[in-house]
Every structure is written in structure tokens, then in C-alpha cells.
XYZ file of N, CA, C and O in Angstrom:
748
model
N 0.874 -0.846 0.247
C -0.122 0.071 0.170
C 0.822 1.361 0.080
O 1.791 0.954 0.547
N 0.191 2.426 -0.495
C 0.925 3.766 -0.138
C 0.218 4.327 0.588
O -0.996 4.622 0.937
N 1.206 5.346 1.387
C 0.512 6.238 2.593
C 1.491 7.404 2.365
O 2.491 7.399 1.886
N 0.781 8.102 2.986
C 1.409 9.614 2.948
C 2.150 9.557 4.440
O 2.499 8.891 5.207
N 3.047 10.738 4.434
C 3.936 11.111 5.635
C 3.272 10.764 6.813
O 3.769 10.419 7.978
N 1.899 11.484 6.933
C 0.897 11.176 8.399
C 0.421 9.822 8.363
O -0.515 10.415 9.246
N 0.528 9.143 7.656
C 0.306 7.984 7.683
C -1.518 7.744 7.103
O -2.203 6.930 7.817
N -1.824 7.966 5.961
C -3.214 8.235 5.388
C -2.874 7.374 4.077
O -1.994 7.867 3.487
N -4.108 6.799 3.842
C -3.888 5.762 2.626
C -4.815 6.427 1.398
O -4.907 6.281 0.334
N -5.804 7.422 1.909
C -6.597 7.815 0.705
C -6.861 9.320 1.543
O -6.775 9.776 2.420
N -7.813 10.297 0.690
C -8.335 11.510 0.933
C -9.943 11.262 0.702
O -10.347 11.868 -0.006
N -10.228 11.426 2.025
C -11.649 11.373 2.142
C -12.886 12.588 2.484
O -13.739 12.454 2.284
N -11.869 13.921 2.060
C -12.410 14.810 2.160
C -13.090 15.280 0.505
O -13.663 15.917 0.278
N -12.069 14.712 -0.587
C -12.623 14.967 -1.985
C -13.860 13.970 -1.921
O -14.490 13.472 -1.499
N -14.272 14.423 -3.617
C -15.405 13.492 -4.031
C -15.153 11.998 -4.168
O -14.122 11.719 -3.933
N -16.344 11.376 -4.425
C -15.971 9.811 -4.479
C -15.033 9.397 -5.696
O -14.403 8.507 -5.831
N -15.289 10.275 -6.839
C -14.345 10.215 -8.126
C -12.974 10.886 -7.988
O -12.515 11.296 -9.447
N -12.692 11.769 -6.852
C -11.550 12.399 -6.819
C -9.985 11.618 -6.335
O -10.285 10.880 -5.528
N -9.014 11.384 -7.361
C -8.166 10.919 -6.578
C -6.808 11.580 -6.539
O -6.511 12.452 -7.100
N -6.434 11.261 -5.217
C -5.213 12.266 -4.757
C -4.282 10.732 -4.450
O -4.208 9.757 -3.940
N -3.136 11.080 -5.677
C -2.109 10.116 -5.820
C -1.127 10.486 -4.593
O -0.735 11.436 -4.325
N -0.600 9.137 -3.793
C -0.019 9.470 -2.799
C 1.812 9.177 -2.970
O 2.296 9.999 -2.420
N 2.050 8.475 -4.158
C 3.383 8.403 -4.432
C 3.417 8.728 -5.710
O 2.469 9.346 -6.280
N 4.877 9.151 -5.780
C 5.167 9.744 -6.879
C 5.044 9.355 -8.071
O 5.142 7.664 -8.617
N 4.835 9.680 -9.589
C 4.925 8.929 -10.825
C 5.698 7.874 -10.921
O 5.702 7.016 -11.631
N 7.202 8.417 -10.299
C 7.870 7.424 -10.521
C 8.082 5.951 -9.944
O 8.934 5.214 -10.268
N 7.402 5.587 -9.028
C 6.896 4.842 -8.391
C 6.017 3.733 -8.879
O 6.168 2.560 -8.818
N 5.281 4.107 -9.949
C 4.228 3.536 -10.947
C 4.882 2.051 -11.219
O 4.636 1.177 -11.277
N 6.258 2.552 -12.096
C 6.286 1.183 -12.717
C 6.804 0.067 -11.822
O 6.765 -1.169 -11.833
N 7.463 0.226 -10.457
C 7.705 -0.770 -9.308
C 6.286 -1.406 -9.250
O 6.049 -2.680 -8.914
N 5.411 -0.747 -9.025
C 3.773 -1.400 -8.570
C 3.676 -1.909 -9.638
O 3.045 -3.252 -9.114
N 3.585 -1.480 -10.775
C 3.219 -2.381 -11.516
C 3.711 -3.445 -12.182
O 3.385 -5.036 -12.176
N 5.037 -3.554 -11.756
C 5.902 -4.932 -11.957
C 5.640 -5.715 -10.962
O 5.448 -7.133 -10.800
N 5.330 -5.112 -9.820
C 5.002 -6.223 -8.726
C 3.379 -6.650 -8.942
O 3.270 -7.836 -8.328
N 2.627 -6.064 -9.151
C 1.339 -6.485 -9.806
C 1.791 -7.437 -10.633
O 0.975 -9.025 -10.823
N 2.302 -7.803 -11.918
C 2.605 -8.371 -12.649
C 3.051 -10.218 -12.144
O 2.969 -11.004 -12.526
N 3.711 -9.678 -10.843
C 4.514 -10.974 -10.077
C 3.555 -11.993 -9.304
O 3.606 -13.194 -9.140
N 2.322 -11.492 -9.640
C 1.116 -12.306 -8.651
C -0.219 -12.711 -9.703
O -0.243 -12.179 -10.701
N -0.521 -13.610 -9.353
C -1.584 -14.718 -10.092
C -2.571 -13.364 -9.863
O -3.934 -13.338 -10.918
N -3.185 -12.867 -8.790
C -4.621 -12.023 -8.526
C -3.962 -10.810 -7.474
O -2.780 -10.601 -6.842
N -4.854 -9.945 -7.663
C -4.499 -8.646 -6.915
C -5.766 -8.348 -6.204
O -7.348 -8.406 -6.932
N -6.131 -8.117 -5.232
C -7.358 -7.672 -4.461
C -7.444 -6.677 -3.737
O -6.323 -6.310 -3.109
N -8.801 -6.182 -3.877
C -8.828 -4.670 -3.353
C -10.609 -4.938 -2.435
O -11.432 -5.693 -3.254
N -11.013 -4.013 -1.739
C -12.547 -4.023 -1.141
C -12.978 -3.159 -2.104
O -13.025 -2.436 -2.625
N -14.342 -3.377 -1.677
C -15.535 -2.264 -2.395
C -15.376 -0.808 -2.605
O -15.423 -0.222 -3.161
N -14.906 -0.472 -1.039
C -14.672 0.763 -1.387
C -13.429 1.532 -1.590
O -13.442 2.887 -1.949
N -12.321 0.890 -1.727
C -11.284 1.315 -2.819
C -11.555 1.688 -4.212
O -11.272 2.183 -4.963
N -12.441 0.360 -4.562
C -12.926 0.586 -5.913
C -14.066 1.810 -6.205
O -14.080 2.358 -6.866
N -14.775 2.044 -5.150
C -15.950 2.949 -5.204
C -14.788 4.365 -5.115
O -15.503 5.329 -5.993
N -13.747 4.577 -4.559
C -13.219 5.746 -4.250
C -12.415 6.284 -5.271
O -12.171 7.151 -5.809
N -11.395 5.525 -5.720
C -10.040 4.981 -6.751
C -10.586 5.002 -7.877
O -9.909 5.170 -9.069
N -11.695 4.302 -8.373
C -11.964 3.668 -9.651
C -10.437 3.256 -10.503
O -10.380 3.756 -11.605
N -10.079 2.280 -9.727
C -8.952 1.636 -10.694
C -9.286 0.589 -11.343
O -10.240 -0.096 -11.599
N -7.745 0.596 -12.143
C -7.877 -0.653 -13.496
C -7.434 -1.595 -12.743
O -7.605 -2.846 -13.329
N -6.392 -1.811 -11.603
C -5.640 -2.367 -11.388
C -4.975 -3.826 -12.100
O -4.852 -4.886 -11.994
N -4.396 -3.015 -13.205
C -3.740 -3.719 -14.388
C -2.274 -3.359 -14.270
O -1.729 -2.416 -13.632
N -1.329 -3.989 -14.866
C -0.314 -3.607 -15.464
C 0.388 -2.799 -16.495
O -0.329 -3.125 -18.123
N 0.270 -1.664 -16.452
C 0.480 -0.506 -17.617
C 2.104 -0.057 -17.615
O 2.018 0.317 -18.550
N 2.445 0.243 -16.478
C 3.459 0.771 -16.733
C 4.583 0.084 -16.224
O 6.150 0.591 -16.191
N 4.761 -1.223 -16.652
C 5.758 -2.333 -16.837
C 5.140 -3.459 -17.483
O 4.347 -3.394 -17.900
N 6.425 -4.255 -18.008
C 5.779 -5.359 -19.011
C 5.647 -6.721 -18.167
O 5.953 -6.535 -16.803
N 4.787 -7.381 -18.473
C 4.131 -8.574 -17.817
C 2.244 -8.570 -17.927
O 1.986 -7.871 -18.512
N 1.979 -9.546 -17.201
C 0.632 -9.899 -17.410
C -0.108 -9.500 -16.660
O 0.333 -9.126 -15.017
N -1.442 -8.899 -16.662
C -2.216 -8.436 -15.424
C -2.612 -9.556 -15.019
O -2.881 -10.695 -14.933
N -2.712 -9.225 -13.402
C -3.366 -10.241 -12.536
C -4.727 -10.305 -12.613
O -5.294 -9.443 -13.184
N -5.489 -11.241 -12.013
C -6.792 -11.688 -11.911
C -7.315 -10.628 -10.716
O -6.488 -10.472 -9.798
N -8.141 -9.806 -10.950
C -8.897 -8.627 -10.114
C -9.582 -9.380 -9.194
O -10.859 -9.946 -9.885
N -9.405 -9.241 -8.049
C -9.950 -9.663 -7.215
C -10.860 -8.454 -6.238
O -10.361 -7.761 -5.685
N -12.253 -8.250 -6.209
C -13.000 -7.157 -5.387
C -13.828 -8.181 -4.673
O -14.415 -8.899 -4.740
N -13.790 -7.244 -3.089
C -14.540 -8.182 -2.161
C -15.845 -7.084 -2.008
O -15.766 -6.051 -1.707
N -17.095 -7.347 -2.547
C -18.093 -6.316 -2.510
C -19.170 -7.468 -1.824
O -20.075 -8.303 -2.697
N -19.104 -7.615 -0.548
C -20.403 -8.664 0.333
C -21.753 -8.709 -0.113
O -22.333 -9.888 -0.015
N -22.273 -7.202 -0.553
C -23.219 -7.377 -0.887
C -23.894 -6.947 -2.531
O -25.011 -6.305 -3.003
N -22.502 -6.627 -3.397
C -22.883 -6.653 -4.846
C -23.406 -5.299 -5.039
O -24.066 -5.131 -5.911
N -22.843 -4.587 -4.338
C -23.525 -2.942 -4.553
C -22.916 -2.231 -5.508
O -23.245 -0.942 -6.089
N -21.714 -2.641 -6.121
C -20.644 -2.082 -7.236
C -21.374 -1.770 -8.218
O -22.511 -2.590 -8.769
N -21.636 -0.715 -8.716
C -22.054 -0.421 -9.874
C -21.266 -0.663 -11.593
O -20.099 -0.867 -11.141
N -21.987 -1.068 -12.399
C -21.168 -1.369 -13.559
C -20.429 -0.638 -14.424
O -19.376 -1.199 -15.194
N -20.135 0.082 -13.770
C -19.603 1.409 -14.713
C -18.108 1.653 -14.110
O -16.990 2.530 -14.605
N -17.886 0.899 -13.301
C -16.656 0.795 -12.517
C -15.497 0.482 -13.618
O -15.764 -0.681 -13.894
N -14.376 0.662 -13.752
C -13.436 0.002 -14.692
C -12.956 -1.171 -14.333
O -13.208 -2.015 -15.189
N -13.138 -1.697 -13.126
C -12.370 -3.319 -12.781
C -14.113 -4.296 -13.249
O -13.622 -5.489 -13.486
N -14.765 -3.429 -13.708
C -16.300 -4.396 -14.060
C -16.500 -4.188 -15.260
O -17.762 -5.115 -16.007
N -16.134 -3.117 -16.159
C -16.423 -2.677 -17.719
C -15.401 -2.835 -18.588
O -15.838 -2.270 -19.810
N -13.997 -3.139 -18.134
C -12.980 -2.663 -19.146
C -12.614 -3.783 -19.730
O -11.481 -3.773 -20.843
N -13.499 -5.139 -19.490
C -13.057 -6.294 -20.541
C -12.392 -7.157 -19.483
O -11.990 -8.598 -19.985
N -11.737 -7.002 -18.704
C -10.518 -7.929 -18.249
C -11.452 -8.428 -17.276
O -12.282 -8.292 -16.664
N -10.795 -9.827 -16.768
C -11.504 -10.661 -15.481
C -11.358 -10.077 -14.491
O -10.227 -9.760 -13.905
N -12.539 -10.214 -13.759
C -12.510 -9.662 -12.621
C -13.388 -11.004 -11.359
O -14.456 -10.894 -12.057
N -13.201 -10.983 -10.736
C -13.826 -11.873 -9.826
C -14.233 -10.986 -8.495
O -13.409 -10.481 -7.937
N -15.652 -11.282 -8.020
C -16.281 -10.402 -7.040
C -16.882 -11.580 -6.293
O -17.775 -12.286 -6.565
N -16.190 -11.586 -4.708
C -16.157 -12.146 -3.965
C -17.183 -11.582 -2.925
O -17.143 -10.338 -2.903
N -18.659 -12.324 -2.833
C -19.643 -11.813 -2.278
C -20.376 -13.122 -1.405
O -20.079 -14.126 -1.413
N -21.559 -12.619 -0.687
C -22.348 -13.353 0.136
C -23.662 -13.515 -0.628
O -23.970 -14.340 0.188
N -23.665 -13.456 -1.565
C -25.482 -13.463 -2.136
C -25.363 -14.421 -3.408
O -26.652 -14.988 -3.447
N -24.364 -14.476 -4.412
C -24.587 -15.089 -5.584
C -23.152 -15.397 -6.222
O -22.288 -15.542 -6.451
N -23.581 -16.656 -7.323
C -22.714 -16.881 -8.109
C -23.338 -17.362 -9.251
O -24.005 -17.750 -9.764
N -22.252 -16.121 -10.359
C -22.914 -16.223 -11.599
C -22.049 -15.518 -12.417
O -20.935 -14.524 -11.912
N -22.142 -15.395 -13.983
C -21.268 -14.946 -14.661
C -21.986 -13.613 -15.407
O -22.720 -13.697 -15.766
N -20.958 -12.491 -15.397
C -22.055 -11.636 -16.394
C -20.600 -10.840 -17.342
O -19.903 -10.183 -16.711
N -20.786 -11.453 -18.493
C -19.269 -11.119 -19.354
C -18.070 -11.522 -18.633
O -17.973 -12.855 -18.271
N -16.969 -11.067 -18.457
C -15.740 -10.856 -17.917
C -15.885 -10.783 -16.566
O -14.639 -11.111 -15.738
N -17.009 -10.745 -15.507
C -17.098 -10.590 -14.123
C -17.566 -11.709 -13.796
O -18.968 -12.202 -14.044
N -17.118 -12.648 -12.955
C -17.368 -13.453 -12.280
C -17.669 -13.197 -10.787
O -16.964 -13.027 -9.778
N -19.414 -13.479 -10.019
C -19.716 -13.196 -9.110
C -19.388 -14.679 -8.071
O -19.821 -15.601 -8.752
N -18.466 -14.605 -7.035
C -18.332 -15.860 -6.344
C -18.881 -15.860 -5.148
O -18.087 -14.971 -4.191
N -20.042 -16.567 -4.668
C -20.422 -16.534 -3.319
C -19.667 -17.364 -2.225
O -18.962 -18.444 -2.434
N -19.340 -16.754 -1.074
C -18.109 -17.292 -0.079
C -19.068 -17.010 1.092
O -20.419 -16.624 1.249
N -18.706 -17.908 2.072
C -19.405 -18.421 3.236
C -19.521 -16.893 4.102
O -20.698 -16.345 4.793
N -18.584 -16.229 4.199
C -18.061 -15.058 5.386
C -17.294 -14.294 4.563
O -15.887 -14.988 3.742
N -17.248 -13.424 4.853
C -15.946 -12.454 4.581
C -15.207 -11.777 5.634
O -14.489 -10.809 6.065
N -14.141 -13.139 5.361
C -13.225 -13.264 6.372
C -12.019 -13.298 5.343
O -12.186 -14.248 4.424
N -10.626 -13.029 6.177
C -9.301 -13.613 5.343
C -9.319 -14.882 5.199
O -8.958 -15.228 3.768
N -9.491 -16.140 6.230
C -9.370 -17.032 6.162
C -10.556 -17.700 4.662
O -9.826 -18.511 4.272
N -11.933 -17.169 5.106
C -12.701 -17.676 3.935
C -12.112 -16.914 2.598
O -12.369 -17.762 1.764
N -11.816 -15.775 2.440
C -11.406 -15.277 1.066
C -10.262 -16.467 0.559
O -10.336 -16.543 -0.427
N -9.381 -16.684 1.456
C -8.224 -17.307 0.731
C -8.322 -18.633 0.676
O -7.920 -19.384 -0.539
N -9.338 -19.104 1.318
C -9.996 -20.665 0.912
C -10.679 -20.387 -0.592
O -10.196 -20.918 -1.331
N -11.288 -19.556 -0.482
C -11.992 -19.532 -2.195
C -11.046 -19.167 -3.245
O -11.217 -19.769 -4.506
N -9.963 -18.133 -2.940
C -8.813 -18.302 -3.996
C -8.295 -19.499 -4.406
O -8.146 -19.636 -5.479
N -7.824 -20.138 -3.331
C -7.084 -20.889 -3.798
C -8.146 -22.325 -4.267
O -7.671 -23.347 -4.811
N -9.361 -22.453 -3.797
C -10.322 -23.221 -4.553
C -10.193 -22.963 -6.311
O -10.531 -24.072 -7.123
N -10.056 -21.721 -6.327
C -9.927 -21.339 -7.866
C -8.214 -21.624 -8.552
O -8.448 -21.227 -9.721
N -7.691 -22.206 -7.761
C -6.261 -22.243 -8.184
C -5.575 -21.095 -8.013
O -4.263 -21.270 -8.786
N -5.756 -19.865 -7.186
C -5.106 -18.640 -7.297
C -3.996 -18.779 -6.421
O -4.314 -19.356 -4.877
N -2.854 -18.741 -6.316
C -1.908 -19.615 -5.116
C -1.336 -18.048 -5.207
O -0.349 -18.154 -3.813
N -1.246 -17.326 -5.494
C -0.544 -15.800 -4.906
C -1.807 -14.653 -5.031
O -2.330 -14.377 -6.181
N -1.357 -13.760 -4.184
C -2.611 -12.765 -4.138
C -1.897 -11.573 -3.784
O -1.392 -11.731 -2.491
N -1.807 -10.384 -4.370
C -1.598 -9.138 -3.743
C -2.719 -8.208 -3.342
O -3.597 -7.876 -3.876
N -2.590 -7.948 -1.889
C -3.577 -7.421 -1.607
C -3.402 -5.975 -1.544
O -2.505 -5.471 -0.720
N -4.064 -4.913 -2.265
C -3.457 -3.434 -2.547
C -4.226 -2.568 -1.481
O -4.047 -1.414 -1.343
N -5.602 -2.858 -1.212
C -6.266 -1.729 -0.045
C -7.738 -2.580 0.036
O -8.132 -3.713 -0.951
N -8.521 -1.663 0.531
C -8.314 -0.525 1.064
C -7.738 -0.673 2.828
O -7.158 -2.017 3.187
N -7.618 0.239 3.157
C -7.348 0.220 4.602
C -7.791 -1.079 5.443
O -7.326 -1.797 6.372
N -9.440 -1.141 5.472
C -9.775 -2.277 6.590
C -9.626 -3.696 5.738
O -9.161 -4.590 6.785
N -9.578 -3.568 4.589
C -9.114 -4.874 3.984
C -7.521 -5.550 4.270
O -7.274 -6.793 4.839
N -6.813 -4.643 3.961
C -5.377 -4.777 4.586
C -5.346 -5.057 6.091
O -4.565 -6.348 6.420
N -5.711 -4.632 6.748
C -5.498 -4.566 8.183
C -6.114 -5.805 8.836
O -5.719 -6.422 9.312
N -7.202 -6.338 7.897
C -8.000 -7.511 8.219
C -6.860 -8.761 8.246
O -6.814 -9.455 8.872
N -6.235 -8.561 7.024
C -5.610 -9.648 6.824
C -3.894 -9.747 7.559
O -3.496 -10.692 7.707
N -3.481 -8.629 7.739
C -2.439 -8.191 8.739
C -2.776 -8.990 10.272
O -2.209 -9.424 11.080
N -3.970 -8.665 10.667
C -4.240 -8.813 12.077
C -4.692 -10.764 12.191
O -4.415 -11.036 13.225
N -4.972 -11.030 11.042
C -5.158 -12.486 11.149
C -4.330 -13.062 10.747
O -3.847 -14.300 10.447
N -2.784 -12.313 10.623
C -1.680 -13.071 10.267
C -1.421 -13.624 9.059
O -1.010 -14.853 8.865
N -2.333 -13.401 8.187
C -2.247 -14.057 6.666
C -1.434 -13.436 5.846
O -2.291 -12.745 4.976
N -0.337 -13.163 6.338
C 0.606 -12.276 5.049
C 2.018 -13.220 5.169
O 2.494 -13.169 6.202
N 2.424 -12.737 4.130
C 4.000 -13.557 4.015
C 4.939 -12.185 3.776
O 5.995 -12.332 4.280
N 4.412 -10.968 3.244
C 5.287 -9.925 2.892
C 4.461 -8.939 2.793
O 3.577 -8.868 2.652
N 5.163 -7.645 3.213
C 3.917 -6.270 2.994
C 5.179 -5.231 2.389
O 6.439 -5.420 2.803
N 4.986 -4.471 1.416
C 5.128 -3.491 0.826
C 4.533 -2.193 1.135
O 3.449 -1.978 0.570
N 5.152 -1.365 1.683
C 4.824 0.019 2.050
C 5.560 1.054 1.422
O 6.447 1.233 1.398
N 4.759 1.782 0.837
C 5.387 2.811 0.335
C 4.744 4.192 0.441
O 3.432 4.120 1.028
N 5.926 5.266 1.364
C 5.886 6.044 1.895
C 5.748 7.344 1.185
O 7.334 7.516 1.070
N 4.920 8.021 0.847
C 4.987 9.051 -0.209
C 5.717 10.683 0.496
O 5.635 10.557 1.908
N 5.386 11.718 -0.062
C 6.029 12.826 0.670
C 5.242 13.570 0.714
O 5.584 14.941 1.280
N 3.703 13.210 0.398
C 2.571 14.003 0.631
C 2.146 13.997 2.002
O 2.071 12.942 2.784
N 1.245 14.757 2.729
C 0.320 14.549 3.874
C -1.243 15.069 3.378
O -1.382 15.564 2.358
N -1.864 14.229 4.226
C -3.217 14.456 3.954
C -3.783 14.957 5.216
O -3.613 14.149 6.056
N -4.782 15.713 5.305
C -5.506 16.013 6.832
C -6.526 15.205 6.834
O -6.692 14.687 8.133
N -7.477 14.896 6.033
C -8.602 13.994 6.329
C -8.444 12.610 5.707
O -8.014 12.826 4.372
N -8.325 11.495 5.911
C -8.294 10.109 5.356
C -8.139 9.085 5.673
O -8.305 8.910 7.111
N -8.390 7.954 5.316
C -8.202 6.446 5.768
C -7.043 6.132 6.545
O -5.920 6.700 6.158
N -7.059 5.877 7.770
C -5.459 5.721 8.470
C -5.092 4.443 8.012
O -5.768 3.174 7.734
N -3.448 4.418 7.945
C -3.238 3.563 6.910
C -2.990 2.167 8.103
O -2.997 2.609 9.329
N -2.907 1.423 7.495
C -2.495 -0.155 8.327
C -1.616 -0.275 9.381
O -0.408 0.502 9.219
N -1.388 -0.741 10.289
C -0.330 -0.730 11.310
C 0.145 -2.083 11.304
O -0.788 -3.412 11.393
N 1.373 -2.201 11.128
C 1.733 -3.241 10.894
C 2.905 -3.925 11.733
O 3.902 -2.902 12.370
N 3.031 -4.985 12.450
C 3.935 -5.476 12.913
C 5.087 -6.567 12.327
O 4.181 -7.438 12.377
N 6.275 -6.009 12.052
C 6.659 -7.370 11.259
C 8.248 -6.556 11.146
O 8.529 -5.611 12.012
N 9.383 -7.700 10.634
C 10.785 -6.957 10.392
C 10.912 -6.196 9.129
O 10.671 -6.788 7.941
N 11.396 -4.780 9.296
C 12.102 -4.522 8.089
C 12.832 -5.031 7.480
O 14.111 -5.222 8.221
N 12.864 -5.503 6.242
C 14.107 -6.281 5.581
C 14.657 -5.744 4.471
O 15.741 -5.967 4.364
N 14.114 -4.507 4.115
C 14.806 -3.643 2.732
C 13.942 -2.507 2.776
O 12.740 -2.531 3.237
N 14.831 -1.083 2.407
C 14.347 -0.068 2.141
C 14.805 0.333 1.076
O 16.056 0.487 1.211
N 13.964 1.377 0.574
C 14.822 1.913 -0.880
C 14.208 3.313 -0.979
O 12.926 3.187 -0.593
N 14.776 4.070 -1.778
C 14.058 5.576 -1.807
C 14.190 5.499 -3.471
O 15.105 5.395 -4.326
N 12.661 5.469 -3.703
C 12.336 5.984 -5.205
C 12.067 7.330 -5.294
O 11.045 7.645 -4.982
N 12.853 8.591 -5.960
C 12.526 9.451 -6.120
C 12.241 10.140 -4.995
O 11.313 11.135 -4.837
N 12.892 10.056 -3.744
C 12.446 10.780 -2.435
C 11.010 9.582 -1.701
O 10.549 10.096 -0.594
N 10.336 8.738 -2.330
C 9.571 8.220 -1.310
C 10.193 6.765 -1.243
O 10.991 6.190 -1.730
N 9.685 6.712 -0.041
C 10.334 5.277 0.640
C 9.678 3.851 0.455
O 8.391 4.429 0.719
N 10.383 2.784 0.026
C 9.679 1.723 0.115
C 10.402 0.511 0.997
O 11.351 0.428 0.872
N 8.820 0.428 1.844
C 9.886 -0.538 2.885
C 9.102 -1.836 2.860
O 8.069 -2.050 2.775
N 9.824 -2.840 2.885
C 9.700 -4.193 2.449
C 9.585 -4.992 4.310
O 10.679 -4.772 4.734
N 8.461 -5.573 4.648
C 8.336 -6.073 5.713
C 8.309 -7.830 5.454
O 7.535 -7.969 4.558
N 8.604 -8.594 6.693
C 8.217 -9.824 6.634
C 8.011 -9.837 8.334
O 8.306 -9.523 8.934
N 6.736 -11.168 8.498
C 6.317 -11.307 9.607
C 7.527 -11.573 10.469
O 8.490 -12.173 10.176
């Protein structure tokens, strides 16, 4: 995840469709290369609503991961990029299992990290990059269901926004990309 110097991962003072970039543009190839190394990329519904991300590999070479969205009540509208751009997206939810074009709705028993990972394992997805948002990231951290965390600390500050996840881990690597710090943690 990317966070500001003062520990925010988004700007909740703006409109739902206004994006506040936390990391510098020069960090984007690093993030997209990272995405290409995973079978899937996972975000929660609020991230899709607030940021309208593509969750693809555009600024680096490599394959797009399967996009996984957590939307327990299937509330996202079909105009969101992850649901409308033609790429494969899995929507894990509590209500239904069906396909609508390139969007597969997959019903799971509960929205817990272990149930989510079980569903992905049953789909033969063996690696997943959990990119956001705050509650989703924190739930996997709290359940101790993570192998590695990469925290990008940008140079900006945001007064109002979602608090960044709190992680307890061992800092194993740190690099500076044009002033943004990229911290790598392991449990």
C-alpha cells in the first residue's frame, strides 16, 4: 500500500471520483511490476468506489493479475473500471454465484481473510497482492495471513483520510525511489 508521511492511504475530504496520488509517478513502474508477479490482486469495495482503479499492469511489462474485489452485497455499479473494461474480475460476495461477461460473482460463506483465501485457493489462485483498502489490509495483517508487506511512504500529507494499516513485522529492505520510501516487511 501507499501511505502519506502522516499515515493516510486516501483523501476522504474529496469527491468519490477524485483521486489523490500519494506516491510519485516514478514509483508506478515498480508497483506495476509487482502486480505482474502475482496471480491475483485484491481490493475492497470502498477502494473501487473511491479510486475507480484498473488494477492492471500498464507502466511495466508483464501479465495482468486476475482482479478480485470484495463486495459482500454486490453493491458496485457496472461502470467501475474493474467491472467494465473487459478484463477478468472476480467479485467475492455473500449473495450469488454467476457470470456477467468477464465478471464472475463468487459467493463465499463469510467475508473473513481465511474464507477469502480458501475461495481463491479453490480457484487455483496461489498468490495474491492485497492492495487496499485500509480495512481489507488490516484484516489480513490482524489474521496473520501475510507473507510480505510493501509499504510505500510518499512525500505528501493529507489532513483527512483513511488511516494506514498498522503492521508489526521485520523491516528487511528499504529503498528510496525519487524521495518515496519503499519499505519491505516480513512477519
